[in-house]
Tab-separated table of C-alpha atoms and ligand atoms in Angstrom:
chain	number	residue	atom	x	y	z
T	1	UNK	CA	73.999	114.881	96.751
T	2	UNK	CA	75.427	111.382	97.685
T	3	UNK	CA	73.251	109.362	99.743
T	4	UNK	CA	76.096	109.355	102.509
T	5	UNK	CA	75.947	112.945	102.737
T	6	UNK	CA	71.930	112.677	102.754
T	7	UNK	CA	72.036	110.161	105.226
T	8	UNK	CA	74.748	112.190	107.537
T	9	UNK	CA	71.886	115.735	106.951
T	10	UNK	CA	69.396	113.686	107.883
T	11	UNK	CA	71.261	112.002	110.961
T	12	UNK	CA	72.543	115.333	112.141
T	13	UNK	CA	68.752	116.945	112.279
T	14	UNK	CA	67.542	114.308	114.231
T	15	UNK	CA	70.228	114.592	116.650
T	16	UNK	CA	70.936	118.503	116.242
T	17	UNK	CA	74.521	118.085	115.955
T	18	UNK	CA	74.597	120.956	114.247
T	19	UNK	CA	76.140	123.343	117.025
T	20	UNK	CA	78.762	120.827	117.719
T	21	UNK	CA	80.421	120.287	114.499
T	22	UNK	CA	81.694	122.739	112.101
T	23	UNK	CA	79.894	123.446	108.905
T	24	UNK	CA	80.048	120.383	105.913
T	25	UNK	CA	83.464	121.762	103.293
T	26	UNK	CA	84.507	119.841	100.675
T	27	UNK	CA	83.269	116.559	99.948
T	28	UNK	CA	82.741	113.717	102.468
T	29	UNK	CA	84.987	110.578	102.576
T	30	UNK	CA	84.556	107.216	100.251
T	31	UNK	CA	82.196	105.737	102.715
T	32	UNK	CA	83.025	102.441	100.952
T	33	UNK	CA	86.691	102.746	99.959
T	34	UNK	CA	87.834	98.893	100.394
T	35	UNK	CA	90.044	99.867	103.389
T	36	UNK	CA	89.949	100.853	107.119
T	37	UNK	CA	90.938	103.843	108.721
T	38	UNK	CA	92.174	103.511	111.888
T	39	UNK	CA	93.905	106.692	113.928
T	40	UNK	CA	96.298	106.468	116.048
T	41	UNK	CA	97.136	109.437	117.816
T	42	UNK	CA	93.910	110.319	119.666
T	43	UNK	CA	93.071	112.122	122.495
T	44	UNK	CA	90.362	112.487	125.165
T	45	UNK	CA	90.742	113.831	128.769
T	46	UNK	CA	88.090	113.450	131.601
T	47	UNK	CA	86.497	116.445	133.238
T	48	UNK	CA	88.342	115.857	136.709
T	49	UNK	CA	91.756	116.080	134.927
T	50	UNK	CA	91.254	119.430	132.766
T	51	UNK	CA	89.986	121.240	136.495
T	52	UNK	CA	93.138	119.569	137.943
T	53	UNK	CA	95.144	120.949	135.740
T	54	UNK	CA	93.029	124.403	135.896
T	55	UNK	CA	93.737	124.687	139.519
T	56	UNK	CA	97.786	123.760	138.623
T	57	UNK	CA	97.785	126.810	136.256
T	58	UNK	CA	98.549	129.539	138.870
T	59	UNK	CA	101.511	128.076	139.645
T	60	UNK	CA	102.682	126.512	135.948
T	61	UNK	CA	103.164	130.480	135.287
T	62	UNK	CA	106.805	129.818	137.105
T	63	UNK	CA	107.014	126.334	137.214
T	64	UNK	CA	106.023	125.377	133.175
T	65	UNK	CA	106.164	128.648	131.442
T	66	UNK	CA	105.620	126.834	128.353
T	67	UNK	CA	102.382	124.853	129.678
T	68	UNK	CA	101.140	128.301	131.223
T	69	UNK	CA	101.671	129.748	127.808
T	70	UNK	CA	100.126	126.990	125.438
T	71	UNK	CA	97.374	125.557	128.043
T	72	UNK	CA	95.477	128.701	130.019
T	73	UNK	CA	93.441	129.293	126.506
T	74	UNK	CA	92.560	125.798	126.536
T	75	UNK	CA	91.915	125.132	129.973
T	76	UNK	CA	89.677	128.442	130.466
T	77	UNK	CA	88.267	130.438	127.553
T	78	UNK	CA	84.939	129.747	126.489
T	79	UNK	CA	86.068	129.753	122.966
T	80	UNK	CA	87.565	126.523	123.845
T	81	UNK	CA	84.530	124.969	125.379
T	82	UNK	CA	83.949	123.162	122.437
T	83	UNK	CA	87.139	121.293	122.614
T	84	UNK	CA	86.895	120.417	125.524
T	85	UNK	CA	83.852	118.874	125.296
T	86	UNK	CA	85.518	116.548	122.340
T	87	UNK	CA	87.775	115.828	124.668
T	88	UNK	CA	85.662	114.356	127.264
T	89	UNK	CA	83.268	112.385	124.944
T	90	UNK	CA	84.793	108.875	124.475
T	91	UNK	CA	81.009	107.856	123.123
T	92	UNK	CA	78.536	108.148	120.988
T	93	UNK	CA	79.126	112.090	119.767
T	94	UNK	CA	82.501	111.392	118.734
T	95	UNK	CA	81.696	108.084	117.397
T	96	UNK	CA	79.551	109.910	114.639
T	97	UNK	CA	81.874	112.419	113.629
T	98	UNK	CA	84.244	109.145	112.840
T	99	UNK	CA	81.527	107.827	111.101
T	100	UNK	CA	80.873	110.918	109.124
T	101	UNK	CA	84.497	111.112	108.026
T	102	UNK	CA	84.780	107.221	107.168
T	103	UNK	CA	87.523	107.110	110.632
T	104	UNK	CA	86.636	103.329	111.273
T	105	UNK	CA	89.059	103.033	114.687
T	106	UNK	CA	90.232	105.353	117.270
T	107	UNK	CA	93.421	104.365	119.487
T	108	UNK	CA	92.737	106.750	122.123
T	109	UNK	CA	95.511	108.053	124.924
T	110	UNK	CA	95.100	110.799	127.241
T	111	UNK	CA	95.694	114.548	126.122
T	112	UNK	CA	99.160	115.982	127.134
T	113	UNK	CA	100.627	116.455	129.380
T	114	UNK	CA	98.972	113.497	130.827
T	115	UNK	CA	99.735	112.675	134.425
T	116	UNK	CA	103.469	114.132	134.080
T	117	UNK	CA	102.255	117.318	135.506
T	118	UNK	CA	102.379	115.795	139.141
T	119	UNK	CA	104.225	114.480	141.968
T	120	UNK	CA	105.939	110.709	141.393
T	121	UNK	CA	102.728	109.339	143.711
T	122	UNK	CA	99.525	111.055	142.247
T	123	UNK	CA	101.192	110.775	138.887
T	124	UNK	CA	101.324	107.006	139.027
T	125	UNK	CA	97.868	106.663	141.110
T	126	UNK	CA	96.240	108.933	138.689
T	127	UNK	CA	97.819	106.948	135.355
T	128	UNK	CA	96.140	103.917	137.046
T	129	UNK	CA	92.625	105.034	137.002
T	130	UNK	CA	92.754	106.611	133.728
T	131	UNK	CA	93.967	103.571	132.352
T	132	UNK	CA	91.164	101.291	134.157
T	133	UNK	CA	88.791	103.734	132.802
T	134	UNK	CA	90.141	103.729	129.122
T	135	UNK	CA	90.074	99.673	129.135
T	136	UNK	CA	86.318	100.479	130.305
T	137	UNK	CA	85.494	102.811	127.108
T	138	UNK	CA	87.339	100.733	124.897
T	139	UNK	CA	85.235	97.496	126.258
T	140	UNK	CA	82.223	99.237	125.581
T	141	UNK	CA	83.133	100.014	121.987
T	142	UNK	CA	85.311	97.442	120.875
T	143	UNK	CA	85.267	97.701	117.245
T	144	UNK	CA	85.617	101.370	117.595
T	145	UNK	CA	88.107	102.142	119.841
T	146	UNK	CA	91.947	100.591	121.271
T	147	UNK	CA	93.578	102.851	123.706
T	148	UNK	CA	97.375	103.486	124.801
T	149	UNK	CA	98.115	103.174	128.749
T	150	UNK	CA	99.076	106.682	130.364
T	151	UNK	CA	102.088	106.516	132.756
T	152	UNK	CA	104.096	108.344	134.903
T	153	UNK	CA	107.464	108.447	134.122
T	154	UNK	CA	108.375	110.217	137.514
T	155	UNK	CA	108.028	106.949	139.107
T	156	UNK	CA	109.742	104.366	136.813
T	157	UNK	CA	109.591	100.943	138.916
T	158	UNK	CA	105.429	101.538	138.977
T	159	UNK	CA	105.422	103.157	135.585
T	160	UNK	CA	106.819	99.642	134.283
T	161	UNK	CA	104.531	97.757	136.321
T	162	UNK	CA	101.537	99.548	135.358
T	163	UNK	CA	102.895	99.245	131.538
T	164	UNK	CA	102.324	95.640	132.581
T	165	UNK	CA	99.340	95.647	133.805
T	166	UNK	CA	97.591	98.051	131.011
T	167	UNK	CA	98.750	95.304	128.684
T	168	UNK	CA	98.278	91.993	130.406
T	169	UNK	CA	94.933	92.791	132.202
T	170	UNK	CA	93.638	95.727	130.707
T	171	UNK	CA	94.314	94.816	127.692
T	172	UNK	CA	95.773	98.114	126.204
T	173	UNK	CA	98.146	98.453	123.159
T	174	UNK	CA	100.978	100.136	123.960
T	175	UNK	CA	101.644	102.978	126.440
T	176	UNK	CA	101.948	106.713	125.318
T	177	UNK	CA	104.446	109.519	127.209
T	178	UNK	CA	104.111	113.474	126.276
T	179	UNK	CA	107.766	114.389	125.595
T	180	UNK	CA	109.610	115.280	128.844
T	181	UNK	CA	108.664	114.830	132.699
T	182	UNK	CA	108.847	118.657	134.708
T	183	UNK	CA	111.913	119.181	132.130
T	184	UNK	CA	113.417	115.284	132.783
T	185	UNK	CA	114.444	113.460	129.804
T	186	UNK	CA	113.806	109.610	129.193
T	187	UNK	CA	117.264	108.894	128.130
T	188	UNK	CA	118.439	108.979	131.846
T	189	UNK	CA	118.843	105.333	132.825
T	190	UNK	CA	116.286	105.633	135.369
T	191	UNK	CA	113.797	105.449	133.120
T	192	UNK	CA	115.034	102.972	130.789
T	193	UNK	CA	112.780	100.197	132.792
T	194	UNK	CA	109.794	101.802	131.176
T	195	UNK	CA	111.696	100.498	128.313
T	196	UNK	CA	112.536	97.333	129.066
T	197	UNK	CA	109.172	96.463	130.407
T	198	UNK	CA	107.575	97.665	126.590
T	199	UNK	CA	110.092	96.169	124.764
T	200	UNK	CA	109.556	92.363	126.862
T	201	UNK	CA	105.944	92.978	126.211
T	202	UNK	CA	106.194	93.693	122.650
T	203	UNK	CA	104.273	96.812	122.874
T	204	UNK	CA	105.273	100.338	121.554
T	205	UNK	CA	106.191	103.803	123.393
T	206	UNK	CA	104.288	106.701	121.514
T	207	UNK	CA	106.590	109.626	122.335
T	208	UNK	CA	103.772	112.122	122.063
T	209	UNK	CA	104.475	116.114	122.238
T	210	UNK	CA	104.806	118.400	125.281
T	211	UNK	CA	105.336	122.319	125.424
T	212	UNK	CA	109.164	122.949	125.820
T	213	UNK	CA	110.702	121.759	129.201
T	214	UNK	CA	110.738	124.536	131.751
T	215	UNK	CA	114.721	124.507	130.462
T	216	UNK	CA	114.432	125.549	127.139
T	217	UNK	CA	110.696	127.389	127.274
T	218	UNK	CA	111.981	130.994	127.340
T	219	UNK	CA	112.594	131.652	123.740
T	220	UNK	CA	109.453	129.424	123.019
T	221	UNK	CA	107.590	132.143	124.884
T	222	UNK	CA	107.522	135.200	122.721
T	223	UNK	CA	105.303	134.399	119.681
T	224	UNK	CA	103.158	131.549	121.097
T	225	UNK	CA	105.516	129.417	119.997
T	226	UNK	CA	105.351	127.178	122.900
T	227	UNK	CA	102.645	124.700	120.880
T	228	UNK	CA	101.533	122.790	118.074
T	229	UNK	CA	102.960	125.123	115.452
T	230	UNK	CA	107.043	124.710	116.559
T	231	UNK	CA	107.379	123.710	119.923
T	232	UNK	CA	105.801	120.418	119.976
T	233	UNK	CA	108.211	119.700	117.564
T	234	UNK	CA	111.359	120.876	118.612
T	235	UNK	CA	110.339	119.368	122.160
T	236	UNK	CA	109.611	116.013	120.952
T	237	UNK	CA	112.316	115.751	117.959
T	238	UNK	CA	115.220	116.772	120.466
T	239	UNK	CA	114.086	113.982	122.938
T	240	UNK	CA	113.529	111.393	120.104
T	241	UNK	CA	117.383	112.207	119.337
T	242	UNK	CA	118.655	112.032	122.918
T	243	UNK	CA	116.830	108.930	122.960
T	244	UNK	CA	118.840	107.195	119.860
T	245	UNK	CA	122.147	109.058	121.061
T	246	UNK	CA	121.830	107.408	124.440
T	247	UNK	CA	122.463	104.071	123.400
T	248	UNK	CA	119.078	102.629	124.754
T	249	UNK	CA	118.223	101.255	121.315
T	250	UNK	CA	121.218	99.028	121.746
T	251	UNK	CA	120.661	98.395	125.186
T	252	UNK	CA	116.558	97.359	124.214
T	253	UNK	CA	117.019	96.762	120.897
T	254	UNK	CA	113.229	95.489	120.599
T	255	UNK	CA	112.224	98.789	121.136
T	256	UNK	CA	109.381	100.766	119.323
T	257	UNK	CA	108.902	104.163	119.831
T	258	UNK	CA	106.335	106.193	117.533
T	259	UNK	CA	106.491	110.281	116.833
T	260	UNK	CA	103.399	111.672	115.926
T	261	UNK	CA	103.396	114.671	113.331
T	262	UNK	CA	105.620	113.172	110.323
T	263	UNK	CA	108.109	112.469	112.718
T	264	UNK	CA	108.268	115.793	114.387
T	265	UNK	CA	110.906	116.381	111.475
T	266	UNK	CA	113.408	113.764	112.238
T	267	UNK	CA	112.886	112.019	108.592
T	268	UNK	CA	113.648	115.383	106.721
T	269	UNK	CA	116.765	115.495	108.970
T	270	UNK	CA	117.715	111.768	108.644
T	271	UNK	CA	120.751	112.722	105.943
T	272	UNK	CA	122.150	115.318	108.500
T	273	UNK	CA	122.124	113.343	111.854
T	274	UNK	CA	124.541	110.700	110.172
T	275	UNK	CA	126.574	113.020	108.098
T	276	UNK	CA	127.126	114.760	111.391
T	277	UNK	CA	127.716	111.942	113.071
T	278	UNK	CA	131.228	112.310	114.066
T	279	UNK	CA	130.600	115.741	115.149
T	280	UNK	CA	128.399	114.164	118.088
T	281	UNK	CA	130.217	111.663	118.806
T	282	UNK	CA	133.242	114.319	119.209
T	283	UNK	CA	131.125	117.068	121.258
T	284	UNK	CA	129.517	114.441	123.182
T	285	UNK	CA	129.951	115.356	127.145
T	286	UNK	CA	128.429	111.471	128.140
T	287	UNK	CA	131.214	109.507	126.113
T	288	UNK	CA	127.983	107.464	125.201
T	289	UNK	CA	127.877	108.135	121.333
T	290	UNK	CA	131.083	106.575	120.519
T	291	UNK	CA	130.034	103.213	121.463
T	292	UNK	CA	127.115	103.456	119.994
T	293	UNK	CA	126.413	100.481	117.180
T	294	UNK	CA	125.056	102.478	114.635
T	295	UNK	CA	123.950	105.856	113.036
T	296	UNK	CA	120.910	107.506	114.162
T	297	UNK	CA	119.272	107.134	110.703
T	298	UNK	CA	119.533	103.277	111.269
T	299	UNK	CA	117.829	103.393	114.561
T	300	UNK	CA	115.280	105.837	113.062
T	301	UNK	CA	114.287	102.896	110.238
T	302	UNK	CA	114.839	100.326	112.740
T	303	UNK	CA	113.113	101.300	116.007
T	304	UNK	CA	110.718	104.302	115.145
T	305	UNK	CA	107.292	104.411	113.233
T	306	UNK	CA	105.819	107.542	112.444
T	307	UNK	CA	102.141	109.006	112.137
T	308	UNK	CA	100.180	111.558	110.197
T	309	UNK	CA	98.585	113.525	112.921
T	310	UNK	CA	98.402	117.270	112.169
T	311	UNK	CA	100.478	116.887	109.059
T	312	UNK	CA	97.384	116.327	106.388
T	313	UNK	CA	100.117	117.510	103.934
T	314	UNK	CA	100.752	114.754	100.837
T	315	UNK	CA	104.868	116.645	100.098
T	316	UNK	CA	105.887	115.465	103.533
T	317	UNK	CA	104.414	112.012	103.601
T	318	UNK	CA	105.392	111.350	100.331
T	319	UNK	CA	109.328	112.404	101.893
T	320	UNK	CA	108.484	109.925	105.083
T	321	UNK	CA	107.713	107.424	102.526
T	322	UNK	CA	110.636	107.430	100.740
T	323	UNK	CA	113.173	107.388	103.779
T	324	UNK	CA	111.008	105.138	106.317
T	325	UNK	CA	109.716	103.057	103.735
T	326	UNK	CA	105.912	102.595	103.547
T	327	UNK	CA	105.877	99.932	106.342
T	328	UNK	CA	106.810	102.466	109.235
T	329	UNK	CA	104.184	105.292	108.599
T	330	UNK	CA	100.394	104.990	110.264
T	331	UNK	CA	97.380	107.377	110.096
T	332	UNK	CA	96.592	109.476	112.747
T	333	UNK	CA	94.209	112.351	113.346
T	334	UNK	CA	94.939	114.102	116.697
T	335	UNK	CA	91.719	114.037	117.050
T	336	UNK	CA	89.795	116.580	118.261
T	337	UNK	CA	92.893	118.965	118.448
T	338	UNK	CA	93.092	118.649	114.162
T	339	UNK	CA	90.325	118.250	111.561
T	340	UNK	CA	89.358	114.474	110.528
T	341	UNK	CA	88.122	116.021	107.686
T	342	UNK	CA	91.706	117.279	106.364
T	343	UNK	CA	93.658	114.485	107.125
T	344	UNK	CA	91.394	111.972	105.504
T	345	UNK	CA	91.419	113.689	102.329
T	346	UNK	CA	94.824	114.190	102.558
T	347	UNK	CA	95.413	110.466	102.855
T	348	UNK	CA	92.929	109.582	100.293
T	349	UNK	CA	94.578	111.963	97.578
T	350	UNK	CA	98.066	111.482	98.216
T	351	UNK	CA	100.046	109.874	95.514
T	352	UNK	CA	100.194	106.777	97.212
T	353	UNK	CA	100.030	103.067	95.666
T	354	UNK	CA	96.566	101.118	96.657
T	355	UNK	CA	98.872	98.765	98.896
T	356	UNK	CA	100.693	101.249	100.416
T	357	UNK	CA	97.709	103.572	101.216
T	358	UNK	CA	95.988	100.376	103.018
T	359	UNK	CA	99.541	99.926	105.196
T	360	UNK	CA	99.276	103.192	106.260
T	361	UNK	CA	95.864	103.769	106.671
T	362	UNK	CA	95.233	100.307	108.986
T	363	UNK	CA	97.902	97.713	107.840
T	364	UNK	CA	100.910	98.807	109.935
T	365	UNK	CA	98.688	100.021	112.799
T	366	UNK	CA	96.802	96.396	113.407
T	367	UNK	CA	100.224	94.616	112.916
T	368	UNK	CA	102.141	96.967	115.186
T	369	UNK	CA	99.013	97.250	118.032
T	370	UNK	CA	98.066	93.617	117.240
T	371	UNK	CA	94.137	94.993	116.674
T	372	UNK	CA	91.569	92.666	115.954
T	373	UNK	CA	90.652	92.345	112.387
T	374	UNK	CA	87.655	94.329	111.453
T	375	UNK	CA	85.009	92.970	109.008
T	376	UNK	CA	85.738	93.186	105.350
T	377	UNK	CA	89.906	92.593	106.147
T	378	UNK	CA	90.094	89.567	104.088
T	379	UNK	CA	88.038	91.407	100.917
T	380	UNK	CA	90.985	94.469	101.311
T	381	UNK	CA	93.823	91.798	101.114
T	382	UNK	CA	91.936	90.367	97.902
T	383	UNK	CA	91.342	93.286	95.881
T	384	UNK	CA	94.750	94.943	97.199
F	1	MN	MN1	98.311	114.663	119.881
């Protein structure tokens, strides 16, 4: 037994852990491995927003079919306590199980579907105070946690502002959105200010996952499919491509948008969305794609980055690697929706280089959220 592991037995007696985390499988982490791990895709939730959204569910059954499908079990069964209590602890009990999976750094945002569940008003009000409470968690753990500003999309001039004012005076790293807004898409040019006010602050947009829009849920509502296992993907991935076919990435050309989960498929479809190309550009009802100044696989390797979160799965990273290039991939978790356990020993046995295993696993992630070095940095860049 490694004295890590003897250390973490002892640890979890003394502070009977035990009923909160699953049983030890498989061997812990490199507690020393001569790089950090930060995760980026992280999420927490306060009590007062997971009974807001309780009390929304009766009436998400017509309104967000998909949410009412995915979230009820979450928001209500006691099998899901558990979670939920991850969820809300942005302290000391999930500090330890990053500790006891070698996670150095958490960049926390709020769970989906954030404050895009409500009106334009108590969405932005409510973004506000989560974000003034995240800068508050983050001060009190500095060199453990960064966060990502919530906003609400359904009020663009104040989601801009507040995108300002996370970053500025809060001093958050970027601001994260969960797919679409009540079925509203981000390439509409009302929301491009959201945009423009990232892109002149030199922050990124993490396009996180949603259940389907209430316009394409029904066929995502036979076989649970509304979640993690398809929808998320087909959500996100279709808005990350109405987003590049818009012609915002010429308009804000600056702009950084991350996709979570490999990049909700988009690099194993790279080949097809430019050989296709003309076929958009010919089908195209907005007479937008025409002008635009590139092919989407350019804007993909120009404006996205892309993160490990519930893909612990070496055949696709090593596939992201080879068409994003090692620079444009970070390590994420999803944290405490997927098991740290699995996607740290999926990062630490994947067929990567030494250098590009320390851009992924904290590299690109400090660059890109301009995170403070943490101790040891300079010994990584000379044994890299
Ligand atoms: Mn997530």
């Amino acid at each position: 037994m490694s004295w890590t592991r003897r250390k973490f037995i002892g640890v979890a007696a003394s502070l009977s852990l035990s009923a909160r985390i699953p049983a030890a499988a498989g061997r812990l982490p490199d507690a020393a491995p001569g790089y950090r791990r930060i995760a980026v895709e992280e999420a927490f939730a306060t009590p007062e927003l997971l009974e807001d959204w309780r009390q929304f569910l009766a009436r998400a059954k017509d309104e967000d079919p998909a949410f009412f499908s995915l979230y009820s079990g979450l928001l209500t069964s006691p099998g899901a306590r558990n979670l939920r209590e991850r969820l809300n602890d942005v302290g000391r009990g999930r500090i330890r199980v990053m500790d006891r999976w070698g996670v150095d750094m958490q960049v926390l945002s709020l769970t989906a579907p954030g404050v895009q569940l409500y009106p334009p008003k108590k969405g932005a009000a409510t973004a506000s105070e989560i974000n003034t409470r995240l800068a508050a968690i983050v001060a009190e753990y500095p060199d453990r946690f960064a966060g990502l500003a919530a906003v609400a999309p359904q009020a663009p001039a104040q989601a801009a502002r507040e995108i300002e004012r996370a970053v500025t005076v809060l001093g958050l790293r970027g601001v994260l959105i969960n797919s679409h807004t009540r079925g509203k898409y981000l390439d509409d040019r009302d929301y491009w200010p959201i945009f423009e006010a990232a892109e002149a602050l030199g922050v990124p947009v993490y396009l996180h996952p949603n259940t389907p829009s209430p316009q394409m849920a029904e066929p995502y509502l036979d076989y649970g499919l509304a979640g993690p296992g398809w929808g998320f993907a087909a959500e996100t991935g279709l808005h990350a491509v109405r987003l590049i076919l818009s012609g915002l990435l010429d308009a804000c050309p600056g702009t950084r948008i991350i996709l979570g989960h490999m990049g909700e498929g988009l690099p194993f479809w790279l080949h097809r969305l430019d050989s296709r190309f003309d076929l958009f550009a010919r089908a195209d009802r907005t007479g937008r794609v025409k002008r635009l100044r590139k092919k989407p696989g350019d804007y993909i390797r120009d404006n996205f980055l892309i993160t490990t979160s519930g893909m612990p799965w070496p055949p696709a990273l090593m596939l992201a690697r080879e068409v994003m290039g090692p620079d444009r991939i970070m390590f994420a978790i999803d944290y405490p929706y997927e098991s740290s356990r699995e996607a740290v020993r999926a990062m630490d046995e994947a067929p990567l280089s030494r250098e590009d295993r320390t851009k992924i696993y904290s590299q690109n992630a400090t660059r890109l959220f301009r995170l403070p070095p943490g101790p040891g940095a300079g010994q990584v860049e000379a044994s890299a």
